[in-house]
GROMACS .gro file of C-alpha atoms in nm:
model
  303
    1MET     CA    1  -1.377 -10.002 -23.986
    2ASP     CA    2  -1.459 -10.115 -24.332
    3VAL     CA    3  -1.154 -10.348 -24.321
    4TRP     CA    4  -1.272 -10.515 -23.993
    5LEU     CA    5  -1.619 -10.534 -24.123
    6GLN     CA    6  -1.479 -10.707 -24.437
    7GLN     CA    7  -1.283 -10.950 -24.218
    8LEU     CA    8  -1.597 -11.020 -24.000
    9LEU     CA    9  -1.795 -11.111 -24.321
   10ASN     CA   10  -1.509 -11.333 -24.433
   11ALA     CA   11  -1.496 -11.498 -24.095
   12ILE     CA   12  -1.865 -11.558 -24.083
   13SER     CA   13  -1.862 -11.718 -24.424
   14LEU     CA   14  -1.566 -11.947 -24.333
   15GLY     CA   15  -1.710 -12.030 -24.001
   16ALA     CA   16  -2.034 -12.142 -24.175
   17ILE     CA   17  -1.847 -12.393 -24.372
   18TYR     CA   18  -1.661 -12.526 -24.072
   19ALA     CA   19  -1.997 -12.538 -23.888
   20LEU     CA   20  -2.158 -12.745 -24.162
   21ILE     CA   21  -1.873 -12.999 -24.160
   22ALA     CA   22  -1.861 -13.008 -23.778
   23LEU     CA   23  -2.234 -13.100 -23.755
   24GLY     CA   24  -2.145 -13.430 -23.920
   25TYR     CA   25  -1.873 -13.509 -23.675
   26THR     CA   26  -2.084 -13.409 -23.367
   27MET     CA   27  -2.403 -13.595 -23.484
   28VAL     CA   28  -2.220 -13.928 -23.530
   29TYR     CA   29  -2.022 -13.891 -23.207
   30GLY     CA   30  -2.347 -13.811 -23.028
   31ILE     CA   31  -2.506 -14.127 -23.134
   32ILE     CA   32  -2.238 -14.395 -23.141
   33LYS     CA   33  -1.936 -14.213 -22.977
   34LEU     CA   34  -1.732 -14.266 -23.297
   35ILE     CA   35  -1.491 -13.995 -23.428
   36ASN     CA   36  -1.561 -14.039 -23.797
   37PHE     CA   37  -1.239 -13.917 -23.954
   38ALA     CA   38  -1.367 -14.023 -24.298
   39HIS     CA   39  -1.619 -13.740 -24.267
   40GLY     CA   40  -1.365 -13.491 -24.417
   41ASP     CA   41  -1.328 -13.711 -24.722
   42VAL     CA   42  -1.708 -13.731 -24.763
   43PHE     CA   43  -1.702 -13.352 -24.767
   44MET     CA   44  -1.435 -13.383 -25.042
   45VAL     CA   45  -1.643 -13.637 -25.244
   46GLY     CA   46  -1.939 -13.393 -25.216
   47ALA     CA   47  -1.724 -13.116 -25.370
   48PHE     CA   48  -1.628 -13.323 -25.662
   49LEU     CA   49  -1.993 -13.448 -25.712
   50GLY     CA   50  -2.108 -13.094 -25.722
   51TYR     CA   51  -1.829 -12.993 -25.959
   52TYR     CA   52  -1.905 -13.274 -26.209
   53ALA     CA   53  -2.286 -13.195 -26.180
   54MET     CA   54  -2.207 -12.837 -26.276
   55LEU     CA   55  -1.996 -12.964 -26.573
   56LEU     CA   56  -2.292 -13.183 -26.690
   57VAL     CA   57  -2.556 -12.906 -26.689
   58ASP     CA   58  -2.321 -12.670 -26.879
   59GLY     CA   59  -2.488 -12.604 -27.211
   60THR     CA   60  -2.828 -12.718 -27.103
   61PRO     CA   61  -3.122 -12.487 -26.990
   62LEU     CA   62  -3.031 -12.577 -26.623
   63GLY     CA   63  -2.684 -12.454 -26.665
   64ALA     CA   64  -2.782 -12.111 -26.812
   65ASN     CA   65  -2.904 -11.990 -26.476
   66PRO     CA   66  -2.640 -11.981 -26.195
   67TRP     CA   67  -2.907 -12.047 -25.927
   68THR     CA   68  -3.049 -12.359 -26.095
   69LYS     CA   69  -2.668 -12.474 -26.159
   70LEU     CA   70  -2.609 -12.428 -25.781
   71LEU     CA   71  -2.920 -12.605 -25.687
   72VAL     CA   72  -2.830 -12.905 -25.911
   73ALA     CA   73  -2.487 -12.915 -25.766
   74LEU     CA   74  -2.613 -12.910 -25.406
   75LEU     CA   75  -2.876 -13.182 -25.474
   76VAL     CA   76  -2.615 -13.410 -25.652
   77ALA     CA   77  -2.362 -13.360 -25.380
   78MET     CA   78  -2.605 -13.412 -25.093
   79VAL     CA   79  -2.764 -13.717 -25.235
   80GLY     CA   80  -2.431 -13.869 -25.341
   81SER     CA   81  -2.273 -13.793 -25.005
   82THR     CA   82  -2.582 -13.939 -24.830
   83LEU     CA   83  -2.553 -14.267 -25.007
   84LEU     CA   84  -2.174 -14.276 -24.944
   85GLY     CA   85  -2.216 -14.204 -24.573
   86VAL     CA   86  -2.483 -14.469 -24.528
   87THR     CA   87  -2.270 -14.715 -24.727
   88ILE     CA   88  -1.971 -14.638 -24.508
   89GLU     CA   89  -2.172 -14.690 -24.184
   90ARG     CA   90  -2.328 -15.011 -24.312
   91VAL     CA   91  -2.011 -15.169 -24.452
   92ALA     CA   92  -1.732 -15.043 -24.228
   93TYR     CA   93  -1.879 -14.932 -23.893
   94ARG     CA   94  -2.176 -15.139 -23.805
   95ARG     CA   95  -1.994 -15.453 -23.734
   96LEU     CA   96  -1.752 -15.264 -23.501
   97ARG     CA   97  -2.019 -15.106 -23.303
   98ASN     CA   98  -1.951 -15.319 -22.993
   99SER     CA   99  -1.577 -15.334 -23.050
  100PRO     CA  100  -1.311 -15.122 -22.865
  101ARG     CA  101  -1.324 -14.772 -22.997
  102LEU     CA  102  -0.964 -14.795 -23.113
  103ALA     CA  103  -1.083 -15.046 -23.377
  104ALA     CA  104  -1.348 -14.816 -23.517
  105LEU     CA  105  -1.121 -14.517 -23.509
  106THR     CA  106  -0.859 -14.706 -23.709
  107THR     CA  107  -1.114 -14.819 -23.955
  108ALA     CA  108  -1.239 -14.457 -23.997
  109ILE     CA  109  -0.882 -14.350 -24.088
  110GLY     CA  110  -0.860 -14.642 -24.336
  111VAL     CA  111  -1.183 -14.537 -24.495
  112SER     CA  112  -1.048 -14.180 -24.518
  113PHE     CA  113  -0.745 -14.307 -24.710
  114LEU     CA  114  -0.959 -14.524 -24.935
  115LEU     CA  115  -1.174 -14.235 -25.031
  116GLU     CA  116  -0.873 -14.010 -25.105
  117TYR     CA  117  -0.680 -14.249 -25.312
  118GLY     CA  118  -1.010 -14.400 -25.473
  119THR     CA  119  -1.089 -14.053 -25.597
  120ILE     CA  120  -0.737 -14.020 -25.742
  121TYR     CA  121  -0.776 -14.348 -25.915
  122LEU     CA  122  -1.122 -14.265 -26.069
  123ARG     CA  123  -0.996 -13.919 -26.193
  124GLY     CA  124  -0.731 -14.096 -26.409
  125ALA     CA  125  -0.427 -13.923 -26.537
  126GLN     CA  126  -0.488 -13.594 -26.360
  127GLY     CA  127  -0.502 -13.776 -26.031
  128ALA     CA  128  -0.421 -13.550 -25.742
  129GLN     CA  129  -0.415 -13.235 -25.933
  130PRO     CA  130  -0.638 -12.951 -25.807
  131GLU     CA  131  -0.938 -12.868 -26.018
  132ALA     CA  132  -1.068 -12.510 -26.066
  133TYR     CA  133  -1.415 -12.468 -25.926
  134PRO     CA  134  -1.675 -12.288 -26.155
  135THR     CA  135  -1.745 -11.931 -26.063
  136LEU     CA  136  -2.124 -11.891 -26.045
  137PHE     CA  137  -2.172 -11.539 -25.917
  138THR     CA  138  -1.965 -11.226 -25.998
  139ALA     CA  139  -2.184 -10.965 -25.853
  140HIS     CA  140  -2.106 -10.801 -25.510
  141LEU     CA  141  -2.277 -10.591 -25.243
  142ASP     CA  142  -2.134 -10.273 -25.089
  143LEU     CA  143  -2.205 -10.288 -24.715
  144PHE     CA  144  -2.083 -10.001 -24.504
  145GLY     CA  145  -1.766  -9.967 -24.708
  146ALA     CA  146  -1.697 -10.354 -24.705
  147THR     CA  147  -1.754 -10.566 -25.004
  148LEU     CA  148  -1.956 -10.877 -24.999
  149LYS     CA  149  -1.926 -11.110 -25.277
  150MET     CA  150  -2.248 -11.282 -25.405
  151ASP     CA  151  -2.072 -11.615 -25.354
  152ALA     CA  152  -2.013 -11.544 -24.986
  153LEU     CA  153  -2.371 -11.440 -24.938
  154VAL     CA  154  -2.491 -11.762 -25.110
  155ILE     CA  155  -2.268 -11.960 -24.868
  156LEU     CA  156  -2.411 -11.784 -24.577
  157VAL     CA  157  -2.775 -11.831 -24.677
  158THR     CA  158  -2.718 -12.194 -24.779
  159SER     CA  159  -2.532 -12.275 -24.459
  160PHE     CA  160  -2.799 -12.113 -24.229
  161LEU     CA  161  -3.091 -12.271 -24.413
  162LEU     CA  162  -2.927 -12.615 -24.381
  163MET     CA  163  -2.860 -12.563 -24.012
  164ILE     CA  164  -3.217 -12.454 -23.952
  165VAL     CA  165  -3.356 -12.753 -24.144
  166LEU     CA  166  -3.127 -12.988 -23.935
  167GLN     CA  167  -3.246 -12.825 -23.606
  168PHE     CA  168  -3.600 -12.857 -23.705
  169ILE     CA  169  -3.554 -13.227 -23.783
  170VAL     CA  170  -3.372 -13.308 -23.464
  171GLN     CA  171  -3.613 -13.102 -23.250
  172ASN     CA  172  -3.957 -13.154 -23.408
  173THR     CA  173  -3.974 -13.483 -23.596
  174GLN     CA  174  -4.008 -13.837 -23.491
  175THR     CA  175  -3.679 -13.916 -23.648
  176GLY     CA  176  -3.512 -13.639 -23.448
  177ARG     CA  177  -3.677 -13.780 -23.119
  178ALA     CA  178  -3.543 -14.126 -23.202
  179MET     CA  179  -3.193 -13.978 -23.264
  180ARG     CA  180  -3.202 -13.816 -22.924
  181ALA     CA  181  -3.329 -14.131 -22.745
  182VAL     CA  182  -3.053 -14.341 -22.915
  183SER     CA  183  -2.803 -14.085 -22.820
  184PHE     CA  184  -2.924 -14.080 -22.455
  185ASP     CA  185  -2.948 -14.458 -22.401
  186MET     CA  186  -2.923 -14.692 -22.704
  187ASP     CA  187  -3.047 -15.007 -22.503
  188ALA     CA  188  -3.352 -14.823 -22.360
  189ALA     CA  189  -3.435 -14.674 -22.698
  190ARG     CA  190  -3.430 -15.040 -22.848
  191LEU     CA  191  -3.665 -15.159 -22.574
  192MET     CA  192  -3.903 -14.878 -22.651
  193GLY     CA  193  -3.927 -15.010 -23.010
  194ILE     CA  194  -3.694 -14.762 -23.177
  195SER     CA  195  -3.502 -14.914 -23.471
  196VAL     CA  196  -3.140 -14.835 -23.357
  197ASP     CA  197  -2.974 -14.937 -23.693
  198ARG     CA  198  -3.220 -14.722 -23.892
  199THR     CA  199  -3.164 -14.420 -23.658
  200ILE     CA  200  -2.789 -14.445 -23.684
  201SER     CA  201  -2.812 -14.480 -24.069
  202VAL     CA  202  -3.033 -14.178 -24.072
  203THR     CA  203  -2.779 -13.981 -23.854
  204PHE     CA  204  -2.503 -14.078 -24.098
  205ALA     CA  205  -2.722 -13.986 -24.392
  206LEU     CA  206  -2.791 -13.628 -24.246
  207GLY     CA  207  -2.435 -13.561 -24.139
  208SER     CA  208  -2.307 -13.676 -24.487
  209ALA     CA  209  -2.551 -13.465 -24.675
  210LEU     CA  210  -2.440 -13.156 -24.477
  211GLY     CA  211  -2.081 -13.254 -24.556
  212GLY     CA  212  -2.163 -13.280 -24.934
  213ALA     CA  213  -2.328 -12.934 -24.929
  214ALA     CA  214  -2.024 -12.790 -24.741
  215GLY     CA  215  -1.799 -12.934 -25.016
  216VAL     CA  216  -1.986 -12.737 -25.269
  217VAL     CA  217  -1.982 -12.404 -25.080
  218TYR     CA  218  -1.625 -12.455 -25.007
  219GLY     CA  219  -1.543 -12.495 -25.362
  220LEU     CA  220  -1.736 -12.175 -25.445
  221TYR     CA  221  -1.545 -12.001 -25.162
  222TYR     CA  222  -1.192 -12.121 -25.234
  223THR     CA  223  -1.254 -12.186 -25.624
  224SER     CA  224  -1.029 -12.492 -25.614
  225ILE     CA  225  -1.074 -12.850 -25.486
  226ASP     CA  226  -0.847 -13.153 -25.485
  227PRO     CA  227  -0.867 -13.515 -25.347
  228PHE     CA  228  -0.672 -13.416 -25.014
  229MET     CA  229  -0.883 -13.096 -24.945
  230GLY     CA  230  -1.086 -13.290 -24.679
  231LEU     CA  231  -0.782 -13.329 -24.442
  232LEU     CA  232  -0.728 -12.972 -24.294
  233PRO     CA  233  -1.085 -12.849 -24.314
  234GLY     CA  234  -1.200 -13.184 -24.173
  235LEU     CA  235  -0.955 -13.141 -23.874
  236LYS     CA  236  -1.056 -12.783 -23.812
  237ALA     CA  237  -1.421 -12.881 -23.822
  238PHE     CA  238  -1.352 -13.165 -23.583
  239ILE     CA  239  -1.180 -12.911 -23.348
  240ALA     CA  240  -1.477 -12.686 -23.378
  241ALA     CA  241  -1.703 -12.968 -23.284
  242VAL     CA  242  -1.474 -13.048 -22.966
  243VAL     CA  243  -1.456 -12.672 -22.883
  244GLY     CA  244  -1.841 -12.641 -22.885
  245GLY     CA  245  -1.882 -12.965 -22.715
  246ILE     CA  246  -1.879 -13.280 -22.931
  247GLY     CA  247  -2.219 -13.438 -22.948
  248SER     CA  248  -2.392 -13.098 -22.918
  249ILE     CA  249  -2.552 -12.952 -23.242
  250PRO     CA  250  -2.560 -12.590 -23.124
  251GLY     CA  251  -2.199 -12.640 -22.988
  252ALA     CA  252  -2.086 -12.752 -23.342
  253MET     CA  253  -2.238 -12.444 -23.490
  254VAL     CA  254  -2.081 -12.213 -23.239
  255GLY     CA  255  -1.744 -12.384 -23.260
  256GLY     CA  256  -1.733 -12.352 -23.633
  257PHE     CA  257  -1.809 -11.985 -23.625
  258LEU     CA  258  -1.545 -11.940 -23.343
  259ILE     CA  259  -1.284 -12.115 -23.544
  260GLY     CA  260  -1.365 -11.918 -23.857
  261LEU     CA  261  -1.348 -11.593 -23.652
  262LEU     CA  262  -1.005 -11.679 -23.503
  263GLU     CA  263  -0.849 -11.795 -23.830
  264THR     CA  264  -0.961 -11.477 -24.001
  265GLY     CA  265  -0.859 -11.260 -23.725
  266VAL     CA  266  -0.513 -11.401 -23.708
  267SER     CA  267  -0.477 -11.351 -24.080
  268ALA     CA  268  -0.608 -10.990 -24.058
  269LEU     CA  269  -0.339 -10.916 -23.795
  270GLY     CA  270  -0.064 -11.015 -24.024
  271PHE     CA  271   0.003 -11.367 -23.891
  272SER     CA  272  -0.144 -11.569 -24.180
  273LEU     CA  273   0.127 -11.826 -24.153
  274PHE     CA  274  -0.020 -11.921 -23.810
  275ARG     CA  275  -0.383 -11.926 -23.920
  276ASP     CA  276  -0.385 -12.303 -23.934
  277ALA     CA  277  -0.204 -12.344 -23.608
  278VAL     CA  278  -0.436 -12.130 -23.418
  279ALA     CA  279  -0.715 -12.392 -23.444
  280PHE     CA  280  -0.496 -12.649 -23.279
  281ILE     CA  281  -0.377 -12.402 -23.007
  282VAL     CA  282  -0.744 -12.357 -22.926
  283LEU     CA  283  -0.795 -12.729 -22.915
  284ILE     CA  284  -0.510 -12.770 -22.667
  285LEU     CA  285  -0.644 -12.485 -22.442
  286ILE     CA  286  -1.009 -12.612 -22.446
  287LEU     CA  287  -0.885 -12.960 -22.351
  288LEU     CA  288  -0.687 -12.823 -22.073
  289VAL     CA  289  -0.947 -12.581 -21.935
  290ARG     CA  290  -1.281 -12.724 -22.037
  291PRO     CA  291  -1.247 -13.074 -22.197
  292GLU     CA  292  -1.629 -13.110 -22.236
  293GLY     CA  293  -1.646 -12.803 -22.462
  294ILE     CA  294  -1.850 -12.491 -22.433
  295PHE     CA  295  -2.193 -12.663 -22.456
  296GLY     CA  296  -2.078 -13.013 -22.347
  297GLU     CA  297  -2.169 -13.178 -22.012
  298HIS     CA  298  -1.915 -13.340 -21.794
  299VAL     CA  299  -2.012 -13.707 -21.770
  300ARG     CA  300  -1.851 -13.959 -21.543
  301GLU     CA  301  -1.788 -14.305 -21.681
  302LYS     CA  302  -1.838 -14.615 -21.455
  303VAL     CA  303  -1.541 -14.840 -21.432
   0.00000   0.00000   0.00000
């Protein structure tokens, strides 16, 4: 039993990371119906920003305590990712808002490559080489025979707190109400005096901030980052958003945990070579059986 409890704890930690990334995909799609494939690379940039922030505070009073070090890394990653996400929306996507979806999708892929190879260029000679992420916490908890590393506990607490904050913003603030109004009917929202451009920018900012935080907790969990790290987790998080019902915030959370559970379960059963494939199998099945996802609603499009 302790083995399966251990796997369950691992699955929840991994699922929390996927859920954080998936929220960025689902929020942007919910507002402007864009699949922002560059979001996985915003997550990558957040991981590097957190990494360099930790290096900068090493040897200072802030770096002496792992909690303050983590807080600085999260703040730097979230602020940097927010600025990056808003810049991408303003420069690359805003002018394409009324263009065919294929144009915006192609642009998103281009931005993704730009971020990956831009990061390699900025890193200089070490380029695409992976970087070892600092280990902040070495303690662990014994829970009914299973071992829960402090890193995993930090990931869980951080992820759940951020999801609660996001849910509060969306459901209980004026900005959240504006986001829901724009998502429901952009033209009607504009007629009601809502600044659509500002609301979309805020949506990108929130999604990118969550992506940046996910980059830091991903680095803590896997202890290694590289400029191409956003590709596979980004695709899995996108699948999580589709499985949960893209455009639905609760759906993205549930989808993230579901993908984390399946991936860890497949590895625990001895099929670790197929742990990446299982997410894509789930995507195919959900598109065949319930294309709108678990929490999605079937919407007919007028011709």
